[in-house]
Coordinates of C-alpha atoms in Angstrom, one line a residue:
Chain W
M28 CA 22.4 -9.5 10.1
K29 CA 19.3 -7.5 11.3
P30 CA 18.0 -8.2 14.8
Y31 CA 14.7 -10.2 14.7
V32 CA 11.5 -9.4 16.4
K33 CA 8.8 -12.1 16.5
V34 CA 5.4 -10.6 16.0
V35 CA 2.5 -12.6 17.3
E36 CA -0.7 -11.9 15.4
V37 CA -3.7 -12.1 17.7
G38 CA -6.4 -10.6 15.5
P39 CA -8.3 -13.8 14.6
R40 CA -8.7 -14.7 18.3
D41 CA -8.1 -11.8 20.7
G42 CA -9.4 -9.3 18.1
L43 CA -12.5 -11.0 16.7
Q44 CA -13.4 -12.3 20.2
N45 CA -14.4 -8.7 21.1
E46 CA -16.4 -8.1 17.9
K47 CA -20.1 -8.4 18.4
Q48 CA -20.8 -9.0 14.8
L49 CA -20.4 -12.8 14.1
V50 CA -17.8 -13.4 11.4
P51 CA -18.3 -16.5 9.2
A52 CA -15.8 -19.3 9.6
A53 CA -14.8 -19.0 6.0
T54 CA -13.8 -15.4 6.5
K55 CA -11.8 -16.3 9.6
I56 CA -10.0 -19.1 7.7
E57 CA -9.2 -16.6 4.9
L58 CA -7.9 -14.1 7.5
I59 CA -5.7 -16.6 9.2
Q60 CA -4.3 -17.8 5.8
R61 CA -3.7 -14.3 4.6
L62 CA -1.8 -13.4 7.8
A63 CA 0.4 -16.5 7.5
D64 CA 1.0 -15.7 3.9
A65 CA 2.0 -12.2 4.8
G66 CA 4.8 -13.7 6.8
L67 CA 3.5 -13.6 10.4
P68 CA 5.3 -16.4 12.2
V69 CA 2.6 -16.9 14.8
V70 CA -1.2 -16.5 14.2
E71 CA -3.4 -17.2 17.1
A72 CA -6.2 -18.9 15.4
T73 CA -9.2 -19.4 17.7
S74 CA -10.3 -20.3 21.2
F75 CA -11.8 -23.4 22.7
V76 CA -13.9 -21.4 25.3
S77 CA -17.5 -22.2 25.8
P78 CA -19.7 -20.8 23.0
K79 CA -22.0 -19.6 25.8
W80 CA -19.3 -17.2 26.9
V81 CA -17.9 -16.3 23.5
P82 CA -20.3 -17.0 20.7
Q83 CA -17.8 -15.6 18.2
M84 CA -15.5 -18.7 18.9
A85 CA -18.2 -21.3 18.5
D86 CA -16.8 -22.3 15.2
A87 CA -13.3 -23.1 16.5
D88 CA -13.3 -26.7 15.2
E89 CA -14.4 -25.6 11.8
V90 CA -11.8 -22.9 11.6
L91 CA -9.0 -25.1 12.7
A92 CA -10.0 -27.9 10.3
G93 CA -10.3 -25.4 7.4
I94 CA -7.0 -23.6 7.5
R95 CA -4.1 -24.7 5.3
R96 CA -1.3 -24.8 7.8
K97 CA 1.9 -23.2 6.5
A98 CA 5.2 -24.8 7.4
G99 CA 7.1 -22.9 10.0
V100 CA 4.0 -21.0 11.2
S101 CA 2.5 -21.6 14.6
Y102 CA -1.3 -21.4 15.2
P103 CA -1.8 -21.3 18.9
V104 CA -5.4 -21.7 20.3
L105 CA -6.7 -20.3 23.5
V106 CA -7.7 -22.9 26.0
P107 CA -9.3 -22.0 29.3
N108 CA -9.5 -25.5 30.9
V109 CA -9.1 -29.2 30.5
Q110 CA -12.3 -29.5 28.5
G111 CA -10.9 -27.0 26.0
L112 CA -7.6 -28.8 26.0
E113 CA -9.4 -32.1 25.0
R114 CA -10.9 -30.2 22.0
A115 CA -7.5 -28.8 21.2
F116 CA -5.9 -32.3 21.2
A117 CA -8.7 -33.6 19.0
A118 CA -8.1 -30.8 16.6
G119 CA -4.4 -31.6 16.4
V120 CA -3.3 -28.3 17.9
E121 CA 0.5 -27.9 18.4
E122 CA 0.4 -24.9 20.7
I123 CA -2.1 -23.6 23.1
A124 CA -2.4 -20.3 25.0
V125 CA -3.8 -20.0 28.5
F126 CA -4.8 -16.9 30.4
T127 CA -4.8 -15.4 33.8
A128 CA -4.1 -12.0 35.3
A129 CA -2.0 -10.2 37.8
S130 CA -4.9 -8.9 39.8
S131 CA -7.5 -11.0 41.6
A132 CA -10.1 -8.3 41.2
F133 CA -9.9 -8.9 37.5
T134 CA -9.9 -12.7 37.6
Q135 CA -12.8 -12.7 40.1
K136 CA -15.0 -10.7 37.7
N137 CA -13.7 -12.5 34.6
I138 CA -13.4 -16.2 35.6
N139 CA -14.8 -16.1 39.2
A140 CA -11.5 -17.1 40.8
T141 CA -8.5 -15.5 42.5
V142 CA -5.2 -15.4 40.7
E143 CA -4.1 -18.2 42.9
E144 CA -7.1 -20.3 42.1
S145 CA -6.7 -19.5 38.4
L146 CA -3.1 -20.7 38.5
A147 CA -4.2 -23.9 40.2
R148 CA -6.9 -24.5 37.5
L149 CA -4.3 -24.0 34.8
A150 CA -1.8 -26.4 36.3
P151 CA -3.4 -29.5 34.9
V152 CA -4.0 -27.9 31.5
I153 CA -0.3 -26.9 31.2
E154 CA 0.9 -30.3 32.5
Q155 CA -1.3 -32.3 30.2
A156 CA -0.4 -30.2 27.2
L157 CA 3.3 -30.5 27.8
A158 CA 2.9 -34.2 28.3
K159 CA 1.7 -34.4 24.7
N160 CA 4.5 -32.0 23.4
V161 CA 2.0 -29.2 22.9
K162 CA 3.7 -25.9 23.6
V163 CA 2.1 -23.5 26.1
R164 CA 2.0 -19.7 25.9
A165 CA 0.3 -17.7 28.7
Y166 CA -1.3 -14.3 28.9
V167 CA -1.0 -12.3 32.1
S168 CA -3.6 -9.6 31.9
T169 CA -3.7 -6.3 33.9
A170 CA 0.1 -6.2 34.0
L171 CA 0.0 -2.4 34.0
G172 CA -3.3 -1.7 35.7
C173 CA -6.7 -3.2 36.5
P174 CA -10.1 -1.8 35.7
Y175 CA -11.3 -2.9 39.2
Q176 CA -8.4 -2.4 41.6
G177 CA -6.5 0.3 39.7
D178 CA -2.7 -0.1 40.2
V179 CA -1.3 -3.5 40.1
P180 CA 2.0 -4.0 42.0
V181 CA 4.9 -5.1 39.8
S182 CA 5.7 -7.8 42.3
E183 CA 2.3 -9.4 41.6
V184 CA 3.1 -9.5 37.8
V185 CA 6.4 -11.0 38.6
R186 CA 4.9 -13.6 40.9
V187 CA 2.4 -14.8 38.3
T188 CA 4.9 -14.7 35.5
K189 CA 7.4 -16.8 37.5
A190 CA 4.7 -19.3 38.6
L191 CA 3.7 -19.9 35.0
V192 CA 7.3 -20.3 33.8
D193 CA 7.9 -22.7 36.6
Q194 CA 5.0 -24.7 35.3
G195 CA 6.6 -25.0 31.9
V196 CA 5.1 -22.2 30.0
Y197 CA 7.6 -21.1 27.3
E198 CA 6.4 -17.5 26.7
I199 CA 4.5 -15.0 28.9
S200 CA 2.6 -12.3 27.2
L201 CA 2.4 -9.4 29.5
G202 CA -0.8 -7.5 28.8
D203 CA -1.9 -4.0 29.4
T204 CA -5.5 -5.1 29.1
I205 CA -7.0 -1.7 29.5
G206 CA -4.3 0.4 27.9
V207 CA -3.4 2.6 30.9
G208 CA 0.3 2.1 30.8
T209 CA 3.0 4.5 29.8
P210 CA 6.6 3.8 28.7
K211 CA 8.4 4.2 32.0
K212 CA 6.0 1.9 33.8
A213 CA 6.0 -0.6 31.0
R214 CA 9.8 -0.7 31.0
E215 CA 10.0 -1.1 34.8
M216 CA 7.4 -3.9 34.8
L217 CA 9.2 -5.7 31.9
R218 CA 12.6 -5.4 33.5
A219 CA 11.3 -6.8 36.8
C220 CA 9.8 -9.8 35.0
A221 CA 12.9 -10.3 33.0
D222 CA 15.0 -10.3 36.1
A223 CA 12.9 -13.2 37.4
V224 CA 12.5 -15.4 34.3
G225 CA 14.7 -14.0 31.5
M226 CA 13.8 -11.6 28.7
D227 CA 13.6 -14.4 26.2
K228 CA 10.5 -15.7 27.9
L229 CA 8.5 -12.5 27.6
A230 CA 6.3 -10.8 25.1
A231 CA 4.7 -7.3 25.2
H232 CA 1.0 -7.2 24.6
F233 CA -0.3 -3.6 24.8
H234 CA -3.7 -2.1 24.0
D235 CA -4.0 1.3 22.4
T236 CA -6.9 2.5 24.4
R237 CA -5.1 5.8 25.3
G238 CA -2.8 5.8 22.2
Q239 CA 0.2 4.6 24.2
A240 CA 0.7 1.1 22.8
L241 CA 3.4 1.8 20.2
A242 CA 5.4 4.0 22.6
N243 CA 5.2 1.3 25.3
V244 CA 6.4 -1.3 22.8
L245 CA 9.3 1.0 21.9
A246 CA 10.3 1.3 25.6
C247 CA 10.2 -2.5 25.9
L248 CA 12.2 -3.1 22.7
E249 CA 14.8 -0.8 24.1
E250 CA 14.7 -2.9 27.3
G251 CA 15.3 -6.0 25.2
V252 CA 12.0 -7.6 24.5
R253 CA 11.9 -9.4 21.1
V254 CA 8.4 -10.7 21.0
V255 CA 5.4 -8.4 20.5
D256 CA 1.7 -9.2 20.2
A257 CA -0.5 -7.2 17.8
S258 CA -3.8 -7.4 16.0
V259 CA -4.2 -6.8 12.3
S260 CA -6.2 -3.6 11.6
G261 CA -6.3 -3.1 15.4
L262 CA -9.2 -5.6 15.7
G263 CA -10.6 -6.1 19.1
G264 CA -9.6 -4.6 22.4
C265 CA -10.8 -5.2 25.9
P266 CA -14.5 -5.4 26.5
Y267 CA -13.9 -4.3 30.1
A268 CA -12.4 -1.0 29.1
N269 CA -15.0 1.8 28.5
G270 CA -15.0 2.9 24.9
A271 CA -11.8 0.9 24.4
S272 CA -10.2 1.1 21.0
G273 CA -8.5 -1.9 19.9
N274 CA -5.3 -3.8 20.2
L275 CA -2.1 -2.3 18.8
A276 CA -2.4 -2.6 15.0
T277 CA 0.0 -5.1 13.6
E278 CA 0.7 -3.0 10.5
D279 CA 1.6 0.1 12.6
L280 CA 4.0 -2.0 14.7
I281 CA 5.6 -3.6 11.6
Y282 CA 6.1 -0.2 10.1
M283 CA 8.0 0.9 13.2
L284 CA 10.0 -2.2 13.5
H285 CA 11.2 -2.2 9.9
G286 CA 12.0 1.5 10.1
M287 CA 14.1 0.8 13.1
G288 CA 16.1 -1.9 11.3
F289 CA 14.4 -5.0 12.8
E290 CA 13.7 -8.0 10.7
T291 CA 10.2 -9.5 11.1
G292 CA 9.7 -11.6 8.0
V293 CA 6.5 -9.8 7.3
N294 CA 5.5 -8.3 3.9
L295 CA 4.0 -5.0 5.0
D296 CA 2.1 -4.4 1.8
A297 CA 0.4 -7.8 2.0
L298 CA -0.4 -7.2 5.7
V299 CA -2.0 -3.8 4.9
D300 CA -4.0 -5.3 2.1
T301 CA -5.2 -7.9 4.7
A302 CA -6.1 -5.2 7.2
V303 CA -8.1 -3.3 4.6
W304 CA -9.8 -6.4 3.4
M305 CA -10.8 -7.5 6.9
S306 CA -12.1 -4.1 7.8
G307 CA -14.2 -4.3 4.7
Q308 CA -15.6 -7.7 5.9
L309 CA -16.6 -5.9 9.1
D310 CA -17.9 -3.0 7.1
R311 CA -15.8 -0.4 8.8
L312 CA -12.6 1.7 8.4
P313 CA -9.4 0.0 9.5
A314 CA -8.4 1.0 13.0
S315 CA -4.8 1.4 12.1
K316 CA -3.4 4.7 10.8
L317 CA -1.2 2.9 8.2
A318 CA -4.1 1.1 6.6
R319 CA -6.1 4.3 6.4
V320 CA -3.3 6.0 4.6
K321 CA -2.8 3.2 2.1
R322 CA -6.5 2.4 1.6
Chain M
M29 CA 11.3 18.5 41.3
K30 CA 9.8 16.8 38.2
P31 CA 11.5 17.5 34.8
Y32 CA 9.4 19.9 32.7
V33 CA 8.3 19.5 29.1
K34 CA 6.9 22.5 27.3
V35 CA 4.0 21.4 25.1
V36 CA 3.2 23.7 22.2
E37 CA -0.4 23.6 21.3
V38 CA -0.8 24.0 17.5
G39 CA -4.5 23.0 17.1
P40 CA -6.0 26.4 16.5
R41 CA -3.6 27.2 13.6
D42 CA -1.8 24.1 12.3
G43 CA -4.9 22.0 13.1
L44 CA -7.7 24.2 11.9
Q45 CA -5.8 25.3 8.8
N46 CA -6.2 21.9 7.4
E47 CA -9.9 21.7 8.1
K48 CA -12.1 22.4 5.1
Q49 CA -15.1 23.3 7.2
L50 CA -14.9 27.1 8.2
V51 CA -14.9 27.5 11.9
P52 CA -16.5 30.7 13.3
A53 CA -14.0 33.2 14.9
A54 CA -16.0 32.9 18.2
T55 CA -15.4 29.2 18.3
K56 CA -11.7 29.7 17.6
I57 CA -11.5 32.3 20.4
E58 CA -13.2 29.9 22.8
L59 CA -10.8 27.1 21.8
I60 CA -7.7 29.2 22.3
Q61 CA -9.0 30.4 25.7
R62 CA -9.9 26.9 26.8
L63 CA -6.5 25.6 25.9
A64 CA -4.7 28.4 27.8
D65 CA -7.0 27.8 30.7
A66 CA -6.2 24.1 30.6
G67 CA -2.6 25.1 31.3
L68 CA -0.9 25.0 27.9
P69 CA 2.0 27.4 28.0
V70 CA 2.0 28.1 24.3
V71 CA -1.1 28.2 22.1
E72 CA -0.4 29.0 18.4
A73 CA -3.4 31.2 17.7
T74 CA -3.7 31.9 14.0
S75 CA -1.9 32.7 10.8
F76 CA -1.4 35.9 8.8
V77 CA -1.3 34.1 5.5
S78 CA -3.3 35.4 2.5
P79 CA -7.0 34.4 2.9
K80 CA -6.8 33.4 -0.8
W81 CA -4.4 30.5 0.2
V82 CA -6.0 29.6 3.6
P83 CA -9.6 30.9 3.9
Q84 CA -9.8 29.3 7.4
M85 CA -7.4 32.0 8.6
A86 CA -9.1 35.0 7.1
D87 CA -10.3 36.0 10.5
A88 CA -6.9 36.2 12.1
D89 CA -7.3 39.8 13.2
E90 CA -10.7 39.1 14.7
V91 CA -9.4 36.1 16.6
L92 CA -6.4 37.9 18.0
A93 CA -8.5 40.9 19.0
G94 CA -11.0 38.6 20.7
I95 CA -8.9 36.4 22.9
R96 CA -8.4 37.2 26.6
R97 CA -4.6 36.8 26.9
K98 CA -3.6 34.9 29.9
A99 CA -0.4 36.0 31.8
G100 CA 2.5 33.7 31.1
V101 CA 1.0 32.1 28.0
S102 CA 2.5 32.8 24.6
Y103 CA 0.2 33.0 21.5
P104 CA 2.5 32.8 18.5
V105 CA 1.1 33.6 15.1
L106 CA 2.3 32.1 11.8
V107 CA 3.7 34.8 9.5
P108 CA 4.8 33.9 5.9
N109 CA 6.3 37.2 4.8
V110 CA 6.8 40.9 5.7
Q111 CA 3.2 41.7 4.8
G112 CA 2.0 39.2 7.3
L113 CA 4.5 40.6 9.8
E114 CA 3.0 44.1 9.4
R115 CA -0.4 42.7 10.3
A116 CA 1.2 40.9 13.3
F117 CA 2.7 44.1 14.5
A118 CA -0.6 45.9 14.2
A119 CA -2.3 43.1 16.2
G120 CA 0.2 43.5 19.0
V121 CA 1.7 40.0 18.6
E122 CA 4.6 39.1 20.9
E123 CA 5.8 36.0 19.1
I124 CA 5.6 34.8 15.5
A125 CA 6.4 31.6 13.8
V126 CA 7.8 31.2 10.3
F127 CA 8.0 28.1 8.2
T128 CA 10.3 26.5 5.6
A129 CA 11.4 22.9 4.9
A130 CA 14.4 20.7 4.6
S131 CA 13.7 19.7 1.0
S132 CA 13.4 22.1 -2.0
A133 CA 11.0 19.7 -3.7
F134 CA 8.6 20.5 -0.9
T135 CA 9.2 24.3 -0.7
Q136 CA 8.9 24.5 -4.5
K137 CA 5.5 22.9 -4.6
N138 CA 4.4 24.7 -1.4
I139 CA 5.7 28.3 -1.7
N140 CA 7.4 28.2 -5.2
A141 CA 10.9 28.7 -3.9
T142 CA 13.9 26.6 -3.1
V143 CA 14.9 26.1 0.5
E144 CA 17.6 28.7 0.0
E145 CA 15.2 31.2 -1.5
S146 CA 12.8 30.5 1.3
L147 CA 15.5 31.3 3.9
A148 CA 16.3 34.5 2.0
R149 CA 12.7 35.5 2.1
L150 CA 12.4 34.9 5.8
A151 CA 15.5 36.8 6.7
P152 CA 13.9 40.3 6.7
V153 CA 10.8 38.9 8.5
I154 CA 13.0 37.5 11.3
E155 CA 15.2 40.6 11.4
Q156 CA 12.3 43.0 11.6
A157 CA 10.5 40.9 14.2
L158 CA 13.6 40.7 16.4
A159 CA 14.1 44.5 16.0
K160 CA 10.8 45.0 17.7
N161 CA 11.5 42.4 20.4
V162 CA 9.0 39.9 18.8
K163 CA 10.3 36.4 19.4
V164 CA 10.6 34.1 16.4
R165 CA 9.9 30.3 16.3
A166 CA 10.5 28.4 13.0
Y167 CA 9.0 25.3 11.5
V168 CA 11.3 23.0 9.5
S169 CA 9.0 20.7 7.5
T170 CA 9.9 17.4 5.9
A171 CA 12.6 16.7 8.5
L172 CA 12.0 13.0 8.3
G173 CA 10.9 12.7 4.7
C174 CA 9.3 14.6 1.8
P175 CA 6.2 13.6 -0.2
Y176 CA 8.0 14.7 -3.4
Q177 CA 11.6 13.7 -3.0
G178 CA 11.3 10.9 -0.5
D179 CA 14.3 10.7 1.8
V180 CA 15.7 14.0 3.2
P181 CA 19.4 13.9 4.2
V182 CA 19.9 14.7 7.9
S183 CA 22.6 17.1 6.7
E184 CA 19.9 19.2 5.0
V185 CA 17.8 19.4 8.1
V186 CA 20.8 20.4 10.1
R187 CA 21.8 23.1 7.6
V188 CA 18.4 24.8 7.6
T189 CA 18.1 24.5 11.4
K190 CA 21.5 26.1 11.8
A191 CA 20.8 28.9 9.3
L192 CA 17.6 29.8 11.2
V193 CA 19.2 29.8 14.6
D194 CA 22.0 31.9 13.2
Q195 CA 19.4 34.4 12.1
G196 CA 18.1 34.6 15.7
V197 CA 15.2 32.1 15.8
Y198 CA 14.9 30.9 19.4
E199 CA 13.2 27.6 18.7
I200 CA 13.2 25.2 15.7
S201 CA 10.2 22.9 15.4
L202 CA 11.4 19.8 13.5
G203 CA 8.4 18.5 11.6
D204 CA 7.7 15.1 10.2
T205 CA 5.2 16.6 7.9
I206 CA 3.9 13.5 6.3
G207 CA 4.4 11.2 9.3
V208 CA 6.8 8.7 7.7
G209 CA 9.4 8.7 10.5
T210 CA 10.2 6.0 13.0
P211 CA 12.0 6.3 16.3
K212 CA 15.5 5.5 15.3
K213 CA 15.5 8.0 12.4
A214 CA 13.8 10.6 14.6
R215 CA 16.4 10.2 17.2
E216 CA 19.3 10.4 14.8
M217 CA 17.9 13.5 13.1
L218 CA 17.3 15.2 16.4
R219 CA 20.8 14.4 17.7
A220 CA 22.4 15.8 14.6
C221 CA 20.5 19.0 14.9
A222 CA 21.2 19.2 18.6
D223 CA 24.9 18.8 17.9
A224 CA 24.7 21.8 15.6
V225 CA 22.6 24.2 17.6
G226 CA 22.0 22.8 21.1
M227 CA 19.0 20.7 22.3
D228 CA 17.4 23.6 24.1
K229 CA 16.7 25.2 20.7
L230 CA 14.7 22.2 19.3
A231 CA 11.1 21.0 19.4
A232 CA 9.6 17.8 18.1
H233 CA 6.6 18.1 15.8
F234 CA 5.4 14.7 14.6
H235 CA 2.4 13.8 12.6
D236 CA 0.5 10.6 13.3
T237 CA -0.2 9.6 9.8
R238 CA 1.2 6.1 10.3
G239 CA 0.6 5.9 14.0
Q240 CA 4.3 6.6 14.9
A241 CA 4.1 10.1 16.4
L242 CA 4.1 9.2 20.1
A243 CA 6.8 6.6 19.7
N244 CA 8.9 9.1 17.8
V245 CA 8.3 11.7 20.6
L246 CA 9.4 9.1 23.2
A247 CA 12.7 8.5 21.3
C248 CA 13.3 12.3 21.2
L249 CA 12.5 12.7 24.9
E250 CA 15.0 10.0 25.7
E251 CA 17.5 12.0 23.5
G252 CA 16.8 15.0 25.6
V253 CA 14.2 17.2 23.8
R254 CA 12.0 19.1 26.2
V255 CA 9.6 20.9 23.7
V256 CA 6.9 19.0 21.9
D257 CA 4.2 20.3 19.5
A258 CA 0.8 18.7 19.5
S259 CA -2.8 19.5 18.4
V260 CA -5.8 19.1 20.6
S261 CA -8.0 16.2 19.6
G262 CA -5.5 15.5 16.8
L263 CA -6.9 18.4 14.7
G264 CA -5.4 18.8 11.3
G265 CA -2.6 17.0 9.7
C266 CA -0.9 17.6 6.4
P267 CA -3.0 18.2 3.3
Y268 CA -0.1 16.8 1.2
A269 CA -0.3 13.4 2.8
N270 CA -2.8 11.1 1.2
G271 CA -5.5 10.2 3.7
A272 CA -3.5 11.8 6.4
S273 CA -4.7 11.5 9.9
G274 CA -3.9 14.4 12.1
N275 CA -1.2 15.8 14.2
L276 CA -0.2 14.1 17.4
A277 CA -3.1 14.6 19.8
T278 CA -2.1 16.8 22.7
E279 CA -4.1 14.8 25.2
D280 CA -2.4 11.5 24.3
L281 CA 0.9 13.2 24.6
I282 CA 0.1 14.7 28.0
Y283 CA -1.1 11.3 29.2
M284 CA 2.3 9.8 28.3
L285 CA 4.3 12.7 29.8
H286 CA 2.5 12.7 33.1
G287 CA 2.8 8.9 33.3
M288 CA 6.5 9.2 32.8
G289 CA 6.8 11.7 35.6
F290 CA 7.2 14.9 33.5
E291 CA 5.5 18.1 34.6
T292 CA 3.6 20.0 31.9
G293 CA 1.4 22.4 33.9
V294 CA -1.6 21.0 31.9
N295 CA -4.8 19.8 33.5
L296 CA -5.5 16.7 31.5
D297 CA -9.2 16.5 32.4
A298 CA -9.8 20.1 31.2
L299 CA -7.8 19.3 28.0
V300 CA -9.9 16.2 27.3
D301 CA -13.1 18.2 27.8
T302 CA -11.8 20.8 25.3
A303 CA -10.9 18.0 22.8
V304 CA -14.4 16.6 23.1
W305 CA -16.0 20.0 22.9
M306 CA -14.0 21.0 19.8
S307 CA -14.7 17.7 18.0
G308 CA -18.4 18.4 18.7
Q309 CA -18.0 21.8 17.0
L310 CA -16.7 20.0 14.0
D311 CA -19.4 17.4 14.3
R312 CA -17.0 14.5 14.5
L313 CA -15.5 12.1 16.9
P314 CA -12.2 13.2 18.6
A315 CA -9.2 11.9 16.7
S316 CA -7.4 11.1 20.0
K317 CA -7.8 7.8 21.7
L318 CA -7.9 9.3 25.1
A319 CA -10.8 11.7 24.3
R320 CA -12.7 8.7 22.8
V321 CA -12.3 6.8 26.0
K322 CA -13.4 9.6 28.2
R323 CA -16.1 10.9 26.0

């Protein structure tokens, strides 16, 4: 039997969140459904952040109400606080994602809190979610570097990761938010976190700002990670990174995984079709190499 | 002491050869000099192919006469046959590169010869070069797949590699011409060739058509390769690959190598400046992620 890698599709949320051009809810719904139909086991659907902060996600309720949920597919929704959690409960969400970072310089600029304060704010969100049997995933940003403080000690990444797991989070997505990491550093960071909480609790979430994302993923796969985040057509990226190109493109990731003998459950042709279609909706070329070849 | 990786810059030849827009000789000369000044130890300068086949290289003599050669830097020139070799001798070239492939389907379409015939044609070129103390490098194309026959048996790559080494070639550049390879396959192919001729005779030359190049390089570095080809700003690619994006970008490679603790001798800032400058000469955005961030 082939080893399995779970690919978490973050395009409809992490990707579109960083697109200035407002995308109609109907397009988002079609995107999410196409991704699930292509075989992605997890499709992050939207975010219950304040529309003042992220206008792109103002239609979260409409999107969630509109999608045909496919059996066996998880549709996590980003939730920043208890207000967001209430909206998630009302929408019948079965999984949420929360976010913080490994550097206070980043959380201060981003959510006006230290990492410690951020963890304290998340505690009731996580607790109340778990009390209603809603699964909780967490993003730890700046795991390989911070745009404001530069290097981030691995010990800080480990500390935040462990705190979240101790609170009941089932999966920690370790994010190279600004795409500065290289394979050796990615491997060492992942190993340190795995030593603290176990590899089965960890996901790799790398941005391709400097073209390193897939190489970093490879190093982490070799280290044992079996959950990887990616964004169809390379949608999105980090608004804090100057000239940032997007997330790792899901189709480039799947191509590598299949070539290496991993099972993902994803139909690559259907995924590439979706990448090309979505890029067309945004009136641009796909950001992934694979979709450009097949276009 | 840090381990050293020799990066072979192929942009001025392999890169520009696949550019339709004719680049003035003065620009090529400046490009080559900037790359050497940035610290690249090998800069493939031009090609003595027939101008009928590759009009971009019609100015090979002018380019070679124009460059200020830097001590310690090698400027190999691609030579397809003995006629080309005569021109290389006349130009005072100290190193040549020859090319063939691991699949006859490719060589038939490309140079109207089987692999065997191609090796026979190269034999006098290599012999005459070595007789004049001119070093010979060789490209083996389609090492991870062929656009016409699909899979290429590793045994064929090994056979061609060994034949060339037996003829006195000092370095074999194993090329994923159409960018179809993934890390596991790249690693296995490299290992098989190293078992036959020794790792110190091998270079990795991967195209980024499907976004896999840097991950493939990482796998080969782990396997022990210490010579990697790349093209500044991702210039070029393979004209046989539909919608092909370019070679692996040198600056993305150097970023990874330095991040992993390898020494290259390259000044990354100067290299990125060169990538941005050259893209400007071609009136386009750099194809590398790093140059786009720093632009």
